Amino acid sequence: MKKLLYVASECVPFVKTGGLADVVGALPKEFDKEYWDIRVVIPDYTCIPPQYRDNFHYVCNFNMGVGPYIGEKYVGVMEYEYMGIKYYFIDNLEYFECFYPYGDTRYDIEKFTFFDKAVLSMLPVIDFKPDLIHCHDWQTGLIPVYLKTEFQSNPFFWGIKSMMTIHNLKFQGIWDVKTIQGLSGLPMDLFTPDKLEFNKAGNMLKGGLVYADYITTVSDTYANEIQTPYFGEGLDGLLSSRHFDMKGIVNGIDYIAYDPNTDMSIYKNYDKTNFRNYKKVNKTRLQEDLDLAVDDKKYMIGLISRLTDQKGLDLINYCIEGIVDDFTQLVVIGTGESQYENMFRHYAWKYPDRVSANICYDENLARKLYAAADAFLMPSRFEPCGLTQLISFRYGTVPIVRETGGLRDTVEPYNEYENTGDGFSFSNYNGDELLNTVNYSKSIFFDTRSNWNKMVERGMNKDYSWANSKGSYEELYNYLIGE
Ligand code: ADP
């Protein structure tokens, strides 16, 4: 039996702010339990819904010091089994009492430094020695570092491998060296440019990328892109130097959780045989609920996203008046930077029958929109993988994307001559290209509906369940651990 520990800052169904939580929630369940013992550990945030948190079981507790800035503190370990997977939760109310897992960057760095050391310290106490620790994003970046340095004084940790998955290179956990050294207690000689130092500051993700035995990211194209200065966020040199130990594995989505035929949140269930009739029902019911003009002939474009620079929203600002004509509606669900929240509020005020701005995080409403929309807009500046285009395929909604990262790897552009492809895409980060592409999609939607429907069908026939990607992870785990 091979033993793995996943470490992350969020995981579905307990806490989610983005795609990372979907991945950490879905992937461990895919593995055959006869051969793989995969456990997951996240912080015991008080914002985890009581339906789960009230049922956590106490496992153990101990006191732990981290660096000179973090004195001895209580570490509790809680446990919960869900759909056959064992989850651990690191309990410390001082750090994890919250409404939302992230906040002030300096404080986030402190609490995840504490979390990283607590995770490793917990292992001998619960007597679980994983063959490999699979770390996700900057919040877990110090684990490979501690594992290869301080914890090597304990034979328990000998031979444990680590792997770091980059879900988003934009966030790295950077603060001045003195603070990160003081928080982590790592020796000063690790803060050099070939290890944890980055432009004279300390960088948690960089530590993880230097010390992990292997690095993955969530699509092939993004794996190549981040080795270049434009996408590399200052780490392209390091990533190119490790390119033999690095690979892109595209994410999947949970095909049971996201299934328009069984989804309880949507107005009318459907599948690939009857979407032609039933998606319309979802559209008109959503139009009613959102006070848009009710007309099943309108072209409804959806956008569900964190509202940040990454997502290409300035391109939408540039051409939205061209997008929302008399026959087209744009429905947005998202939260994030106030400039974008206000931008969409403004257009919803200006075009109340055409634009609906839902500035909120609402899983139910999001599912209703995946089911109702004809097309889904994702003009990202960069996109490590992107899950929303995959969910769109599953719900028969045609993605319109910019060709970057995982969007390039998962959306095949429509070719009207050969009648192939399952979405629309454009290559340059440019508002006119976006508008041209949306206009082209409109012409296919309004003028050749049978071709449009075939495109929808091709998207629904795609398999972006975890089955494929799980195989690639399994191969990699076996390679790292040994058969
Ligand atoms: P990222 O990880 O960059 O935020 P992804 O496309 O990988 O983007 O994943 C986003 C996930 O979060 C999807 O499951 C999407 O449906 C969900 N999501 C994003 N914003 C919202 C929102 N405002 N309400 C509900 N779900 C949302």
mmCIF file of N, CA, C and O in Angstrom, residues 275-276 398 414-422 424 440 443-445 447-458:
data_model
loop_
_atom_site.group_PDB
_atom_site.id
_atom_site.type_symbol
_atom_site.label_atom_id
_atom_site.label_comp_id
_atom_site.label_asym_id
_atom_site.label_seq_id
_atom_site.Cartn_x
_atom_site.Cartn_y
_atom_site.Cartn_z
ATOM 1 N N PHE A 275 -30.604 18.435 -24.510
ATOM 2 C CA PHE A 275 -30.221 19.804 -24.133
ATOM 3 C C PHE A 275 -30.882 20.841 -25.035
ATOM 4 O O PHE A 275 -31.146 21.966 -24.629
ATOM 5 N N ARG A 276 -31.189 20.459 -26.284
ATOM 6 C CA ARG A 276 -31.775 21.427 -27.231
ATOM 7 C C ARG A 276 -33.067 22.008 -26.675
ATOM 8 O O ARG A 276 -33.352 23.179 -26.845
ATOM 9 N N VAL A 398 -20.843 26.768 -24.480
ATOM 10 C CA VAL A 398 -19.662 26.830 -25.351
ATOM 11 C C VAL A 398 -18.663 27.875 -24.836
ATOM 12 O O VAL A 398 -19.006 29.051 -24.723
ATOM 13 N N TYR A 414 -13.436 26.213 -32.898
ATOM 14 C CA TYR A 414 -14.402 25.790 -33.916
ATOM 15 C C TYR A 414 -13.846 26.015 -35.319
ATOM 16 O O TYR A 414 -13.254 27.063 -35.600
ATOM 17 N N ASN A 415 -14.017 25.011 -36.158
ATOM 18 C CA ASN A 415 -13.607 25.135 -37.558
ATOM 19 C C ASN A 415 -14.843 24.876 -38.411
ATOM 20 O O ASN A 415 -15.333 23.748 -38.494
ATOM 21 N N GLU A 416 -15.364 25.935 -39.035
ATOM 22 C CA GLU A 416 -16.651 25.809 -39.735
ATOM 23 C C GLU A 416 -16.543 24.983 -41.010
ATOM 24 O O GLU A 416 -17.534 24.470 -41.501
ATOM 25 N N TYR A 417 -15.309 24.865 -41.547
ATOM 26 C CA TYR A 417 -15.155 24.115 -42.800
ATOM 27 C C TYR A 417 -15.163 22.616 -42.550
ATOM 28 O O TYR A 417 -15.685 21.837 -43.327
ATOM 29 N N GLU A 418 -14.577 22.241 -41.430
ATOM 30 C CA GLU A 418 -14.529 20.803 -41.140
ATOM 31 C C GLU A 418 -15.552 20.397 -40.108
ATOM 32 O O GLU A 418 -15.701 19.219 -39.784
ATOM 33 N N ASN A 419 -16.260 21.405 -39.560
ATOM 34 C CA ASN A 419 -17.211 21.155 -38.484
ATOM 35 C C ASN A 419 -16.568 20.381 -37.328
ATOM 36 O O ASN A 419 -17.017 19.317 -36.931
ATOM 37 N N THR A 420 -15.483 20.949 -36.860
ATOM 38 C CA THR A 420 -14.809 20.376 -35.692
ATOM 39 C C THR A 420 -14.645 21.481 -34.645
ATOM 40 O O THR A 420 -14.874 22.659 -34.935
ATOM 41 N N GLY A 421 -14.237 21.094 -33.466
ATOM 42 C CA GLY A 421 -13.983 22.061 -32.399
ATOM 43 C C GLY A 421 -15.162 22.177 -31.459
ATOM 44 O O GLY A 421 -16.284 21.747 -31.771
ATOM 45 N N ASP A 422 -14.895 22.756 -30.297
ATOM 46 C CA ASP A 422 -15.941 22.812 -29.281
ATOM 47 C C ASP A 422 -15.992 24.145 -28.556
ATOM 48 O O ASP A 422 -16.598 24.283 -27.511
ATOM 49 N N PHE A 424 -14.608 28.720 -28.907
ATOM 50 C CA PHE A 424 -14.024 29.795 -29.705
ATOM 51 C C PHE A 424 -12.832 30.341 -28.957
ATOM 52 O O PHE A 424 -12.849 30.412 -27.729
ATOM 53 N N TYR A 440 -18.165 36.458 -33.998
ATOM 54 C CA TYR A 440 -18.153 35.238 -34.807
ATOM 55 C C TYR A 440 -19.022 34.166 -34.138
ATOM 56 O O TYR A 440 -19.836 33.500 -34.790
ATOM 57 N N SER A 443 -22.566 34.765 -34.827
ATOM 58 C CA SER A 443 -23.018 34.410 -36.177
ATOM 59 C C SER A 443 -23.291 32.908 -36.273
ATOM 60 O O SER A 443 -24.249 32.494 -36.923
ATOM 61 N N ILE A 444 -22.497 32.109 -35.600
ATOM 62 C CA ILE A 444 -22.746 30.656 -35.651
ATOM 63 C C ILE A 444 -24.030 30.337 -34.861
ATOM 64 O O ILE A 444 -24.881 29.557 -35.313
ATOM 65 N N PHE A 445 -24.183 30.996 -33.715
ATOM 66 C CA PHE A 445 -25.358 30.735 -32.874
ATOM 67 C C PHE A 445 -26.650 31.111 -33.605
ATOM 68 O O PHE A 445 -27.615 30.350 -33.635
ATOM 69 N N ASP A 447 -27.064 32.011 -36.999
ATOM 70 C CA ASP A 447 -27.251 31.694 -38.420
ATOM 71 C C ASP A 447 -27.187 30.208 -38.736
ATOM 72 O O ASP A 447 -27.819 29.764 -39.695
ATOM 73 N N THR A 448 -26.386 29.459 -37.990
ATOM 74 C CA THR A 448 -26.284 28.020 -38.302
ATOM 75 C C THR A 448 -26.446 27.227 -37.009
ATOM 76 O O THR A 448 -25.497 26.632 -36.498
ATOM 77 N N ARG A 449 -27.678 27.241 -36.497
ATOM 78 C CA ARG A 449 -27.930 26.654 -35.183
ATOM 79 C C ARG A 449 -27.586 25.160 -35.133
ATOM 80 O O ARG A 449 -27.143 24.652 -34.103
ATOM 81 N N SER A 450 -27.771 24.465 -36.265
ATOM 82 C CA SER A 450 -27.497 23.028 -36.199
ATOM 83 C C SER A 450 -25.985 22.801 -35.990
ATOM 84 O O SER A 450 -25.579 21.900 -35.256
ATOM 85 N N ASN A 451 -25.155 23.658 -36.597
ATOM 86 C CA ASN A 451 -23.710 23.539 -36.355
ATOM 87 C C ASN A 451 -23.369 23.890 -34.913
ATOM 88 O O ASN A 451 -22.499 23.285 -34.299
ATOM 89 N N TRP A 452 -24.052 24.909 -34.407
ATOM 90 C CA TRP A 452 -23.844 25.286 -33.006
ATOM 91 C C TRP A 452 -24.159 24.091 -32.095
ATOM 92 O O TRP A 452 -23.385 23.734 -31.220
ATOM 93 N N ASN A 453 -25.302 23.477 -32.357
ATOM 94 C CA ASN A 453 -25.708 22.366 -31.488
ATOM 95 C C ASN A 453 -24.747 21.186 -31.582
ATOM 96 O O ASN A 453 -24.493 20.499 -30.591
ATOM 97 N N LYS A 454 -24.194 20.988 -32.767
ATOM 98 C CA LYS A 454 -23.206 19.905 -32.893
ATOM 99 C C LYS A 454 -21.962 20.226 -32.067
ATOM 100 O O LYS A 454 -21.337 19.342 -31.488
ATOM 101 N N MET A 455 -21.630 21.503 -32.050
ATOM 102 C CA MET A 455 -20.469 21.928 -31.265
ATOM 103 C C MET A 455 -20.737 21.689 -29.769
ATOM 104 O O MET A 455 -19.881 21.185 -29.036
ATOM 105 N N VAL A 456 -21.951 22.021 -29.342
ATOM 106 C CA VAL A 456 -22.332 21.775 -27.946
ATOM 107 C C VAL A 456 -22.197 20.284 -27.625
ATOM 108 O O VAL A 456 -21.639 19.891 -26.596
ATOM 109 N N GLU A 457 -22.667 19.487 -28.553
ATOM 110 C CA GLU A 457 -22.640 18.037 -28.345
ATOM 111 C C GLU A 457 -21.196 17.529 -28.233
ATOM 112 O O GLU A 457 -20.895 16.698 -27.379
ATOM 113 N N ARG A 458 -20.323 18.055 -29.088
ATOM 114 C CA ARG A 458 -18.915 17.638 -29.008
ATOM 115 C C ARG A 458 -18.324 18.000 -27.645
ATOM 116 O O ARG A 458 -17.580 17.226 -27.054
#
